C-alpha cells in the first residue's frame, strides 16, 4: 500500500501515519523526521537545512526529492509506504509522480486531513506543553510564532498540492478536527480496510 497524507502542520498526519504503519506493516516516510535526523547528525544536508527549518521555511525541492528518492529505493519500502510531509510543493508532487511511474508503482490513496487553521495553533501549543511535561525535547519549530510561519508556508506552497491530486481524481478529503479514532475510521474507509 502506498499513500500520501496531506494537511497543514499539526493536522494529525504523524499520529495517523504511526497507526497505519502498525496496521499495514508499511513504513512511514516523514521528510520532517529525516531532515531532523540529518540536522542532529550534522550531515551536509542537515547543515544546509537547519536554519530554514528552524525559521519554519521550506527546504529546497532538490534536497527533499533526493532524500525521498533514495528512501523509497530501500528494501523496507518495497511493501509500501506512507508519505508524511511530502510532497509539499507541486514540483515535489510532479517529481514523485515521475519517480513512481519510472518504477511502475501507483499510489493507492491521497488523503487530505482538513482542519480549522485557527484551532491548529492551540494544538501546537499543547504538543509543546505535553512534550515538556513528558521530559521530551520541544521541537524548535513548535514554538507558536514559528508555527505560524510554517502555516503560512503551507498556505503559500503546499495548498496547491491538493488541487494537483484532485485534478487527477486521486484525492480523498477527511475531517481532521474529529477525535483521533473517528479520523482513523474515516481513513480506513477510504482505504477499504
Ligand atoms: P514536518 O515535521 O513535516 O512539519 O517538517 C518540519 C520542517 O522540515 C518543515 O517546516 C520544513 O522546514 C522541512 N520539511 C519537511 N518536509 C519538507 C518538504 N517536503 N519540503 C520542504 N521542506 C520540508
PDB file of C-alpha atoms and ligand atoms in Angstrom:
ATOM      1  CA  UNK A   1       0.000   0.000   0.000  1.00  0.00           C
ATOM      2  CA  UNK A   2       1.300   3.428  -0.949  1.00  0.00           C
ATOM      3  CA  UNK A   3      -0.365   6.542   0.288  1.00  0.00           C
ATOM      4  CA  UNK A   4       0.107  10.219   0.911  1.00  0.00           C
ATOM      5  CA  UNK A   5      -1.236  12.092   3.907  1.00  0.00           C
ATOM      6  CA  UNK A   6      -1.741  15.780   3.220  1.00  0.00           C
ATOM      7  CA  UNK A   7      -2.739  18.574   5.541  1.00  0.00           C
ATOM      8  CA  UNK A   8      -1.214  21.523   7.355  1.00  0.00           C
ATOM      9  CA  UNK A   9       1.371  21.072  10.119  1.00  0.00           C
ATOM     10  CA  UNK A  10      -0.384  19.926  13.286  1.00  0.00           C
ATOM     11  CA  UNK A  11      -3.278  18.284  11.392  1.00  0.00           C
ATOM     12  CA  UNK A  12      -2.510  14.871  12.881  1.00  0.00           C
ATOM     13  CA  UNK A  13      -0.702  13.311   9.917  1.00  0.00           C
ATOM     14  CA  UNK A  14       2.038  11.885  12.123  1.00  0.00           C
ATOM     15  CA  UNK A  15      -0.431  10.294  14.556  1.00  0.00           C
ATOM     16  CA  UNK A  16      -2.412   8.615  11.785  1.00  0.00           C
ATOM     17  CA  UNK A  17       0.729   7.538   9.949  1.00  0.00           C
ATOM     18  CA  UNK A  18       2.057   5.776  13.054  1.00  0.00           C
ATOM     19  CA  UNK A  19      -1.185   3.821  13.360  1.00  0.00           C
ATOM     20  CA  UNK A  20      -1.266   2.871   9.666  1.00  0.00           C
ATOM     21  CA  UNK A  21       2.323   1.653   9.850  1.00  0.00           C
ATOM     22  CA  UNK A  22       1.382  -0.810  12.580  1.00  0.00           C
ATOM     23  CA  UNK A  23      -1.817  -1.879  10.898  1.00  0.00           C
ATOM     24  CA  UNK A  24      -0.441  -2.459   7.410  1.00  0.00           C
ATOM     25  CA  UNK A  25       3.218  -3.276   8.065  1.00  0.00           C
ATOM     26  CA  UNK A  26       4.393  -0.445   5.840  1.00  0.00           C
ATOM     27  CA  UNK A  27       6.940   2.279   6.535  1.00  0.00           C
ATOM     28  CA  UNK A  28       6.308   5.914   7.366  1.00  0.00           C
ATOM     29  CA  UNK A  29       8.459   8.232   5.310  1.00  0.00           C
ATOM     30  CA  UNK A  30       8.434  11.609   7.001  1.00  0.00           C
ATOM     31  CA  UNK A  31      10.690  14.136   5.310  1.00  0.00           C
ATOM     32  CA  UNK A  32      10.488  16.230   8.503  1.00  0.00           C
ATOM     33  CA  UNK A  33      11.852  13.306  10.578  1.00  0.00           C
ATOM     34  CA  UNK A  34      14.556  12.575   8.016  1.00  0.00           C
ATOM     35  CA  UNK A  35      15.619  16.204   7.895  1.00  0.00           C
ATOM     36  CA  UNK A  36      15.648  16.449  11.712  1.00  0.00           C
ATOM     37  CA  UNK A  37      17.892  13.357  11.806  1.00  0.00           C
ATOM     38  CA  UNK A  38      20.167  14.961   9.219  1.00  0.00           C
ATOM     39  CA  UNK A  39      20.357  18.121  11.338  1.00  0.00           C
ATOM     40  CA  UNK A  40      21.042  16.106  14.523  1.00  0.00           C
ATOM     41  CA  UNK A  41      23.837  14.200  12.761  1.00  0.00           C
ATOM     42  CA  UNK A  42      25.209  17.397  11.194  1.00  0.00           C
ATOM     43  CA  UNK A  43      25.292  15.794   7.737  1.00  0.00           C
ATOM     44  CA  UNK A  44      25.877  18.094   4.721  1.00  0.00           C
ATOM     45  CA  UNK A  45      22.110  18.111   4.064  1.00  0.00           C
ATOM     46  CA  UNK A  46      21.415  18.771   7.739  1.00  0.00           C
ATOM     47  CA  UNK A  47      23.794  21.719   7.771  1.00  0.00           C
ATOM     48  CA  UNK A  48      22.020  23.201   4.754  1.00  0.00           C
ATOM     49  CA  UNK A  49      18.513  22.577   6.111  1.00  0.00           C
ATOM     50  CA  UNK A  50      18.944  23.602   9.765  1.00  0.00           C
ATOM     51  CA  UNK A  51      18.382  27.369   9.573  1.00  0.00           C
ATOM     52  CA  UNK A  52      15.475  27.071   7.110  1.00  0.00           C
ATOM     53  CA  UNK A  53      13.744  24.506   9.312  1.00  0.00           C
ATOM     54  CA  UNK A  54      14.209  26.466  12.499  1.00  0.00           C
ATOM     55  CA  UNK A  55      12.697  29.525  10.816  1.00  0.00           C
ATOM     56  CA  UNK A  56       9.696  27.493   9.616  1.00  0.00           C
ATOM     57  CA  UNK A  57      10.519  27.773   5.910  1.00  0.00           C
ATOM     58  CA  UNK A  58      10.677  25.043   3.288  1.00  0.00           C
ATOM     59  CA  UNK A  59      13.853  23.137   2.483  1.00  0.00           C
ATOM     60  CA  UNK A  60      14.658  23.140  -1.253  1.00  0.00           C
ATOM     61  CA  UNK A  61      12.763  20.792  -3.555  1.00  0.00           C
ATOM     62  CA  UNK A  62      16.058  19.387  -4.781  1.00  0.00           C
ATOM     63  CA  UNK A  63      17.103  18.250  -1.307  1.00  0.00           C
ATOM     64  CA  UNK A  64      13.806  16.665  -0.275  1.00  0.00           C
ATOM     65  CA  UNK A  65      13.199  14.982  -3.636  1.00  0.00           C
ATOM     66  CA  UNK A  66      16.702  13.480  -3.389  1.00  0.00           C
ATOM     67  CA  UNK A  67      16.015  12.227   0.148  1.00  0.00           C
ATOM     68  CA  UNK A  68      12.700  10.629  -0.829  1.00  0.00           C
ATOM     69  CA  UNK A  69      14.096   9.066  -3.984  1.00  0.00           C
ATOM     70  CA  UNK A  70      16.848   7.322  -2.009  1.00  0.00           C
ATOM     71  CA  UNK A  71      14.499   6.298   0.804  1.00  0.00           C
ATOM     72  CA  UNK A  72      11.842   4.784  -1.490  1.00  0.00           C
ATOM     73  CA  UNK A  73      14.558   2.637  -3.066  1.00  0.00           C
ATOM     74  CA  UNK A  74      15.408   0.999   0.277  1.00  0.00           C
ATOM     75  CA  UNK A  75      14.287  -2.587   0.848  1.00  0.00           C
ATOM     76  CA  UNK A  76      11.845  -1.873   3.678  1.00  0.00           C
ATOM     77  CA  UNK A  77       9.827   0.470   1.453  1.00  0.00           C
ATOM     78  CA  UNK A  78       9.110  -2.291  -1.060  1.00  0.00           C
ATOM     79  CA  UNK A  79       5.978  -3.436   0.808  1.00  0.00           C
ATOM     80  CA  UNK A  80       4.567   0.051   0.815  1.00  0.00           C
ATOM     81  CA  UNK A  81       4.849   3.425   2.487  1.00  0.00           C
ATOM     82  CA  UNK A  82       3.042   6.444   3.821  1.00  0.00           C
ATOM     83  CA  UNK A  83       4.428   9.786   2.828  1.00  0.00           C
ATOM     84  CA  UNK A  84       4.056  12.265   5.649  1.00  0.00           C
ATOM     85  CA  UNK A  85       5.091  15.855   4.958  1.00  0.00           C
ATOM     86  CA  UNK A  86       5.911  15.140   1.316  1.00  0.00           C
ATOM     87  CA  UNK A  87       5.072  16.359  -1.323  1.00  0.00           C
ATOM     88  CA  UNK A  88       4.897  19.905  -0.054  1.00  0.00           C
ATOM     89  CA  UNK A  89       5.098  21.706  -3.398  1.00  0.00           C
ATOM     90  CA  UNK A  90       3.697  20.971  -6.838  1.00  0.00           C
ATOM     91  CA  UNK A  91       7.284  20.462  -8.076  1.00  0.00           C
ATOM     92  CA  UNK A  92       7.700  17.736  -5.438  1.00  0.00           C
ATOM     93  CA  UNK A  93       4.371  16.157  -6.434  1.00  0.00           C
ATOM     94  CA  UNK A  94       5.441  16.112 -10.081  1.00  0.00           C
ATOM     95  CA  UNK A  95       8.820  14.610  -9.198  1.00  0.00           C
ATOM     96  CA  UNK A  96       7.130  11.920  -7.117  1.00  0.00           C
ATOM     97  CA  UNK A  97       4.733  11.080  -9.931  1.00  0.00           C
ATOM     98  CA  UNK A  98       7.663  10.567 -12.296  1.00  0.00           C
ATOM     99  CA  UNK A  99       9.640   8.610  -9.705  1.00  0.00           C
ATOM    100  CA  UNK A 100       6.772   6.185  -9.153  1.00  0.00           C
ATOM    101  CA  UNK A 101       5.897   5.871 -12.843  1.00  0.00           C
ATOM    102  CA  UNK A 102       9.534   5.017 -13.626  1.00  0.00           C
ATOM    103  CA  UNK A 103       9.232   2.078 -11.251  1.00  0.00           C
ATOM    104  CA  UNK A 104       5.729   1.086 -12.351  1.00  0.00           C
ATOM    105  CA  UNK A 105       4.368   1.963  -8.931  1.00  0.00           C
ATOM    106  CA  UNK A 106       0.986   3.529  -8.187  1.00  0.00           C
ATOM    107  CA  UNK A 107      -0.439   5.447  -5.251  1.00  0.00           C
ATOM    108  CA  UNK A 108      -3.398   3.744  -3.569  1.00  0.00           C
ATOM    109  CA  UNK A 109      -4.692   6.920  -1.975  1.00  0.00           C
ATOM    110  CA  UNK A 110      -4.004  10.573  -1.321  1.00  0.00           C
ATOM    111  CA  UNK A 111      -5.776  11.657   1.839  1.00  0.00           C
ATOM    112  CA  UNK A 112      -6.126  15.233   2.980  1.00  0.00           C
ATOM    113  CA  UNK A 113      -6.821  15.921   6.650  1.00  0.00           C
ATOM    114  CA  UNK A 114      -8.897  19.089   6.631  1.00  0.00           C
ATOM    115  CA  UNK A 115      -8.580  21.235   9.730  1.00  0.00           C
ATOM    116  CA  UNK A 116      -9.551  24.600  11.135  1.00  0.00           C
ATOM    117  CA  UNK A 117      -6.288  26.507  10.961  1.00  0.00           C
ATOM    118  CA  UNK A 118      -7.175  28.784  13.878  1.00  0.00           C
ATOM    119  CA  UNK A 119      -7.535  25.688  16.076  1.00  0.00           C
ATOM    120  CA  UNK A 120      -4.166  24.363  14.937  1.00  0.00           C
ATOM    121  CA  UNK A 121      -2.160  26.929  16.856  1.00  0.00           C
ATOM    122  CA  UNK A 122      -3.888  25.682  20.049  1.00  0.00           C
ATOM    123  CA  UNK A 123      -2.959  22.095  19.153  1.00  0.00           C
ATOM    124  CA  UNK A 124       0.671  23.022  18.641  1.00  0.00           C
ATOM    125  CA  UNK A 125       0.872  24.878  21.949  1.00  0.00           C
ATOM    126  CA  UNK A 126      -0.462  21.695  23.588  1.00  0.00           C
ATOM    127  CA  UNK A 127       2.036  19.470  21.710  1.00  0.00           C
ATOM    128  CA  UNK A 128       4.885  21.625  23.033  1.00  0.00           C
ATOM    129  CA  UNK A 129       3.465  21.552  26.591  1.00  0.00           C
ATOM    130  CA  UNK A 130       2.947  17.761  26.501  1.00  0.00           C
ATOM    131  CA  UNK A 131       6.495  17.151  25.259  1.00  0.00           C
ATOM    132  CA  UNK A 132       7.853  19.379  28.008  1.00  0.00           C
ATOM    133  CA  UNK A 133       5.744  17.608  30.683  1.00  0.00           C
ATOM    134  CA  UNK A 134       6.987  14.205  29.435  1.00  0.00           C
ATOM    135  CA  UNK A 135      10.572  15.421  29.719  1.00  0.00           C
ATOM    136  CA  UNK A 136      10.984  15.251  25.931  1.00  0.00           C
ATOM    137  CA  UNK A 137      12.662  17.940  23.884  1.00  0.00           C
ATOM    138  CA  UNK A 138      10.295  20.503  22.381  1.00  0.00           C
ATOM    139  CA  UNK A 139      10.759  20.943  18.654  1.00  0.00           C
ATOM    140  CA  UNK A 140      12.076  24.442  17.935  1.00  0.00           C
ATOM    141  CA  UNK A 141       9.548  24.776  15.132  1.00  0.00           C
ATOM    142  CA  UNK A 142       6.678  24.008  17.521  1.00  0.00           C
ATOM    143  CA  UNK A 143       7.115  27.454  19.015  1.00  0.00           C
ATOM    144  CA  UNK A 144       3.770  29.222  18.265  1.00  0.00           C
ATOM    145  CA  UNK A 145       5.387  32.071  16.307  1.00  0.00           C
ATOM    146  CA  UNK A 146       7.449  29.685  14.171  1.00  0.00           C
ATOM    147  CA  UNK A 147       4.352  27.543  13.778  1.00  0.00           C
ATOM    148  CA  UNK A 148       2.504  30.476  12.235  1.00  0.00           C
ATOM    149  CA  UNK A 149       5.336  30.815   9.707  1.00  0.00           C
ATOM    150  CA  UNK A 150       5.013  27.088   8.915  1.00  0.00           C
ATOM    151  CA  UNK A 151       1.288  27.530   8.417  1.00  0.00           C
ATOM    152  CA  UNK A 152       1.943  30.473   6.096  1.00  0.00           C
ATOM    153  CA  UNK A 153       4.418  28.324   4.118  1.00  0.00           C
ATOM    154  CA  UNK A 154       1.736  25.647   3.890  1.00  0.00           C
ATOM    155  CA  UNK A 155      -0.838  28.102   2.579  1.00  0.00           C
ATOM    156  CA  UNK A 156       1.621  29.631   0.137  1.00  0.00           C
ATOM    157  CA  UNK A 157       3.233  26.472  -1.282  1.00  0.00           C
ATOM    158  CA  UNK A 158       1.503  23.312  -0.162  1.00  0.00           C
ATOM    159  CA  UNK A 159      -2.148  24.246  -0.520  1.00  0.00           C
ATOM    160  CA  UNK A 160      -1.571  23.894  -4.302  1.00  0.00           C
ATOM    161  CA  UNK A 161      -0.663  20.215  -3.886  1.00  0.00           C
ATOM    162  CA  UNK A 162      -4.260  19.296  -3.010  1.00  0.00           C
ATOM    163  CA  UNK A 163      -5.713  20.542  -6.330  1.00  0.00           C
ATOM    164  CA  UNK A 164      -2.878  18.694  -8.107  1.00  0.00           C
ATOM    165  CA  UNK A 165      -4.199  15.362  -6.810  1.00  0.00           C
ATOM    166  CA  UNK A 166      -7.819  16.435  -7.021  1.00  0.00           C
ATOM    167  CA  UNK A 167      -7.307  17.089 -10.730  1.00  0.00           C
ATOM    168  CA  UNK A 168      -6.066  13.525 -11.082  1.00  0.00           C
ATOM    169  CA  UNK A 169      -9.103  12.130  -9.271  1.00  0.00           C
ATOM    170  CA  UNK A 170      -6.885  10.721  -6.520  1.00  0.00           C
ATOM    171  CA  UNK A 171      -7.837  12.935  -3.583  1.00  0.00           C
ATOM    172  CA  UNK A 172      -9.989  11.950  -0.587  1.00  0.00           C
ATOM    173  CA  UNK A 173     -10.836  14.609   1.990  1.00  0.00           C
ATOM    174  CA  UNK A 174     -11.328  13.774   5.656  1.00  0.00           C
ATOM    175  CA  UNK A 175     -12.386  15.989   8.562  1.00  0.00           C
ATOM    176  CA  UNK A 176      -9.230  16.153  10.696  1.00  0.00           C
ATOM    177  CA  UNK A 177     -10.950  18.041  13.516  1.00  0.00           C
ATOM    178  CA  UNK A 178     -12.794  14.902  14.661  1.00  0.00           C
ATOM    179  CA  UNK A 179     -11.404  12.766  17.506  1.00  0.00           C
ATOM    180  CA  UNK A 180      -8.397  10.622  16.533  1.00  0.00           C
ATOM    181  CA  UNK A 181     -10.430   7.384  16.454  1.00  0.00           C
ATOM    182  CA  UNK A 182     -13.018   8.895  14.109  1.00  0.00           C
ATOM    183  CA  UNK A 183     -10.345  10.251  11.792  1.00  0.00           C
ATOM    184  CA  UNK A 184      -8.766   6.774  11.842  1.00  0.00           C
ATOM    185  CA  UNK A 185     -12.093   5.128  10.927  1.00  0.00           C
ATOM    186  CA  UNK A 186     -12.641   7.579   8.057  1.00  0.00           C
ATOM    187  CA  UNK A 187      -9.144   6.842   6.708  1.00  0.00           C
ATOM    188  CA  UNK A 188      -9.733   3.083   6.941  1.00  0.00           C
ATOM    189  CA  UNK A 189     -12.961   3.531   4.996  1.00  0.00           C
ATOM    190  CA  UNK A 190     -11.117   5.308   2.190  1.00  0.00           C
ATOM    191  CA  UNK A 191      -8.522   2.532   2.172  1.00  0.00           C
ATOM    192  CA  UNK A 192     -11.208  -0.136   2.253  1.00  0.00           C
ATOM    193  CA  UNK A 193      -9.545  -1.764   5.254  1.00  0.00           C
TER     194      UNK A 193
HETATM  195  P1  LIG B   1       7.331  18.481   9.448  1.00  0.00           P
HETATM  196  O1  LIG B   1       7.838  17.622  10.562  1.00  0.00           O
HETATM  197  O2  LIG B   1       6.742  17.681   8.315  1.00  0.00           O
HETATM  198  O3  LIG B   1       6.397  19.559   9.912  1.00  0.00           O
HETATM  199  O4  LIG B   1       8.617  19.213   8.809  1.00  0.00           O
HETATM  200  C1  LIG B   1       9.431  20.062   9.591  1.00  0.00           C
HETATM  201  C2  LIG B   1      10.196  21.007   8.689  1.00  0.00           C
HETATM  202  O5  LIG B   1      11.034  20.267   7.783  1.00  0.00           O
HETATM  203  C3  LIG B   1       9.342  21.873   7.774  1.00  0.00           C
HETATM  204  O6  LIG B   1       8.873  23.033   8.417  1.00  0.00           O
HETATM  205  C4  LIG B   1      10.315  22.193   6.639  1.00  0.00           C
HETATM  206  O7  LIG B   1      11.258  23.163   7.046  1.00  0.00           O
HETATM  207  C5  LIG B   1      11.059  20.879   6.493  1.00  0.00           C
HETATM  208  N1  LIG B   1      10.384  19.970   5.547  1.00  0.00           N
HETATM  209  C6  LIG B   1       9.809  18.757   5.840  1.00  0.00           C
HETATM  210  N2  LIG B   1       9.311  18.192   4.726  1.00  0.00           N
HETATM  211  C7  LIG B   1       9.560  19.054   3.711  1.00  0.00           C
HETATM  212  C8  LIG B   1       9.261  19.052   2.313  1.00  0.00           C
HETATM  213  N3  LIG B   1       8.597  18.030   1.741  1.00  0.00           N
HETATM  214  N4  LIG B   1       9.666  20.128   1.575  1.00  0.00           N
HETATM  215  C9  LIG B   1      10.336  21.149   2.137  1.00  0.00           C
HETATM  216  N5  LIG B   1      10.635  21.229   3.445  1.00  0.00           N
HETATM  217  C10 LIG B   1      10.252  20.195   4.230  1.00  0.00           C
END
